[in-house]
mmCIF file of C-alpha atoms in Angstrom:
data_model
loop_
_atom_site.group_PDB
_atom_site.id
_atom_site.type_symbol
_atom_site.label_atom_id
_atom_site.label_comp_id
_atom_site.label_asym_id
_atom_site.label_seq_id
_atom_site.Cartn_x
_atom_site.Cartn_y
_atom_site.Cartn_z
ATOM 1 C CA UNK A 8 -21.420 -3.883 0.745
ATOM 2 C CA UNK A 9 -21.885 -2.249 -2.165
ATOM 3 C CA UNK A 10 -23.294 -2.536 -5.989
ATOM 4 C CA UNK A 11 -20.083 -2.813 -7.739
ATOM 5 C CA UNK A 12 -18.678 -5.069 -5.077
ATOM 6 C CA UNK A 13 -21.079 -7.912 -6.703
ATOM 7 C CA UNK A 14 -21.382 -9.878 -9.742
ATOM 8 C CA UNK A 15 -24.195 -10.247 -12.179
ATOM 9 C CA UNK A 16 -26.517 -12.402 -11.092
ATOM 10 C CA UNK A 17 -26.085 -12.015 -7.512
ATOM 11 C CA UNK A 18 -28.561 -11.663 -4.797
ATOM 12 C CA UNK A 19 -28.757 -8.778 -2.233
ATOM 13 C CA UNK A 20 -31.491 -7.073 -0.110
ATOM 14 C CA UNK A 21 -32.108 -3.206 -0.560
ATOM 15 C CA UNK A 22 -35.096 -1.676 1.410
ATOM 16 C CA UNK A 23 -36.123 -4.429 2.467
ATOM 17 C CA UNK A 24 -36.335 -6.497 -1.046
ATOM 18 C CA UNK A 25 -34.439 -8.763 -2.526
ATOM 19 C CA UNK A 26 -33.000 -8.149 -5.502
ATOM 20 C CA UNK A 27 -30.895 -9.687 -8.149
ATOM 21 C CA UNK A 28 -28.158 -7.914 -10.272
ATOM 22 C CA UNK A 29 -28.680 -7.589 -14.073
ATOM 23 C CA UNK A 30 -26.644 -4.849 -14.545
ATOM 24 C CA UNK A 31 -23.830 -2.367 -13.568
ATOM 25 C CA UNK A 32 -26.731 -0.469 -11.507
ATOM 26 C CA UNK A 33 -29.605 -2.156 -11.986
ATOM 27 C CA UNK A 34 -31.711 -4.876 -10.337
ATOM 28 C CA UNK A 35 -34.389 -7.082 -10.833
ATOM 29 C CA UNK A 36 -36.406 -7.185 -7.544
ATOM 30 C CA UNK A 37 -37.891 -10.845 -6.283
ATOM 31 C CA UNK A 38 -41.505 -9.276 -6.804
ATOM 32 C CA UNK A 39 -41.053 -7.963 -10.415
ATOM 33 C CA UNK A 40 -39.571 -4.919 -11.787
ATOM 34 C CA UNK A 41 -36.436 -3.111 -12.390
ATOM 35 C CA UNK A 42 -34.650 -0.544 -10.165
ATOM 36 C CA UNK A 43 -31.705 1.106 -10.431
ATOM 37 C CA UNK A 44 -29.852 1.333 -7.371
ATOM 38 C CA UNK A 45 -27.783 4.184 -6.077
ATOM 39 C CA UNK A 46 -23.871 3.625 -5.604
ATOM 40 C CA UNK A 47 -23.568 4.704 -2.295
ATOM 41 C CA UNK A 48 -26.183 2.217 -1.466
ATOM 42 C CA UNK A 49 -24.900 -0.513 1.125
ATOM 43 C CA UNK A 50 -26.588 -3.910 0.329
ATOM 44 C CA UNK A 51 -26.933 -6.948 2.649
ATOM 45 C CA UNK A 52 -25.782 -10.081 0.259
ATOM 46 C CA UNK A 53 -28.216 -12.861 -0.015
ATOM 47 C CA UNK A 54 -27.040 -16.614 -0.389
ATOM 48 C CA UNK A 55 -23.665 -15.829 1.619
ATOM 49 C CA UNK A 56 -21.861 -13.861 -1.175
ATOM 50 C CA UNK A 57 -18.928 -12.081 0.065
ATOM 51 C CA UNK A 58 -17.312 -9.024 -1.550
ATOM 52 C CA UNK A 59 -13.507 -9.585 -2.718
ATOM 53 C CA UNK A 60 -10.902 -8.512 0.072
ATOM 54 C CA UNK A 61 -10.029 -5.143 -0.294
ATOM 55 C CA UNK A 62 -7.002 -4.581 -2.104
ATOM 56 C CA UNK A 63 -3.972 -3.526 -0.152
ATOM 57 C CA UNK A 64 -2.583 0.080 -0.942
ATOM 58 C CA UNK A 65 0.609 -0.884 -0.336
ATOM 59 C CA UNK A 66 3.042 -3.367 -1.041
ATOM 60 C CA UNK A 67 5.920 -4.764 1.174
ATOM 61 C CA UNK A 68 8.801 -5.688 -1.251
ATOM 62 C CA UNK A 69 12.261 -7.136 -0.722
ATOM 63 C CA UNK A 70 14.806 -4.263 -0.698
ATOM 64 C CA UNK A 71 17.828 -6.404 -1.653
ATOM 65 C CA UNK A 72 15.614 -8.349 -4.534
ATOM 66 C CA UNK A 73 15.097 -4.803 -5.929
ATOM 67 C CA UNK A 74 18.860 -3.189 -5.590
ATOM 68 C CA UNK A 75 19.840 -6.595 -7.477
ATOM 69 C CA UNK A 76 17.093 -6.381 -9.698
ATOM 70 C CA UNK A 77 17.972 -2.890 -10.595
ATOM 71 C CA UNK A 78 21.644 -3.929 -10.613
ATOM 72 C CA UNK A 79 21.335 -6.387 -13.358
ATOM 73 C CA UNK A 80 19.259 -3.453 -15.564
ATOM 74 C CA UNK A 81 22.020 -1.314 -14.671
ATOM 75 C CA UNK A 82 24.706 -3.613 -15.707
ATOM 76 C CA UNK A 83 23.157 -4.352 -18.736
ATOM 77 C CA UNK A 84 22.139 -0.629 -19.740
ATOM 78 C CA UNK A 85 26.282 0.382 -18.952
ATOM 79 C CA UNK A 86 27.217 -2.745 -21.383
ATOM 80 C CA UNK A 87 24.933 -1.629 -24.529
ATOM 81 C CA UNK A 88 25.676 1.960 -24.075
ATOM 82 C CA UNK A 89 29.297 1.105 -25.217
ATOM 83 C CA UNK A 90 30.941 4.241 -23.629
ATOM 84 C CA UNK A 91 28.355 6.451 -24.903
ATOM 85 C CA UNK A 92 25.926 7.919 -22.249
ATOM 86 C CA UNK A 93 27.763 5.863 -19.350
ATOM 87 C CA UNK A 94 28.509 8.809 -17.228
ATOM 88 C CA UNK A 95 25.026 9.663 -17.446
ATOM 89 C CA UNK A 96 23.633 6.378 -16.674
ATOM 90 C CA UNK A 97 26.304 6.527 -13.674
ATOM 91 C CA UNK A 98 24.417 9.499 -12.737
ATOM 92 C CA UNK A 99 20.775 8.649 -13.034
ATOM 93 C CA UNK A 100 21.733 5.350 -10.982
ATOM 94 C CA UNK A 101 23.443 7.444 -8.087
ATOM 95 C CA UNK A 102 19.923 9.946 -8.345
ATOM 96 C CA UNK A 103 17.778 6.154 -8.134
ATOM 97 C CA UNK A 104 19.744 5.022 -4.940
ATOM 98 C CA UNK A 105 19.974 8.356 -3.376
ATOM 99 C CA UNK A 106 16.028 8.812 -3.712
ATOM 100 C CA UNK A 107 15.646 5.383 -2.268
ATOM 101 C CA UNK A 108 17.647 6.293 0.407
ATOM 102 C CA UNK A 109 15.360 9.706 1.142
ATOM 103 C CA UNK A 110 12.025 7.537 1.018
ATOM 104 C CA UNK A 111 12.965 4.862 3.784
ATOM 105 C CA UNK A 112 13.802 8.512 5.941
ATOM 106 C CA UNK A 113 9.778 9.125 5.639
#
């Protein structure tokens, strides 16, 4: 684990110390004293603190919830534009499918 993973306050063990967080990289060690401690560091939590799950890089999302989605914005953009600009927005939204169609080919 590392620094940034835990909160203020928090307890971890560094070299063989325990230490408590008081700030973005500093710690109060057990014994007395302030350290700062490197980022690259990894820390063994004390009291069972566990870092937050990693975030995921990627998100799965519904491909029909975001053609409709993009749909109704279309619909809406062709209504306001009153017969100015529509051939263009015909043409951006036949540039949006076809790149959605080129990145489910990767």
């Amino acid at each position: 684990m590392k620094l940034n993973h835990l909160p203020i306050g928090a307890r971890f063990e560094y070299d063989g110390q325990i230490y408590t967080k008081t700030g973005p990289i500093t710690a109060a060690a057990e014994k007395g004293g302030q350290r700062m401690i490197p980022r690259h560091a990894v820390l063994r939590p004390v009291d069972g603190h566990t870092p937050p799950p990693a975030a995921s890089t990627t998100r799965q999302v519904d491909e029909s919830r975001v053609l409709a989605a993009f749909d109704s914005y279309h619909n809406t953009a062709l209504r306001l534009a009153e017969g100015l600009g529509k051939a263009e927005l015909e043409q951006a939204r036949a540039r949006f499918l076809a790149a959605l169609e080129g990145s489910q080919e990767n």
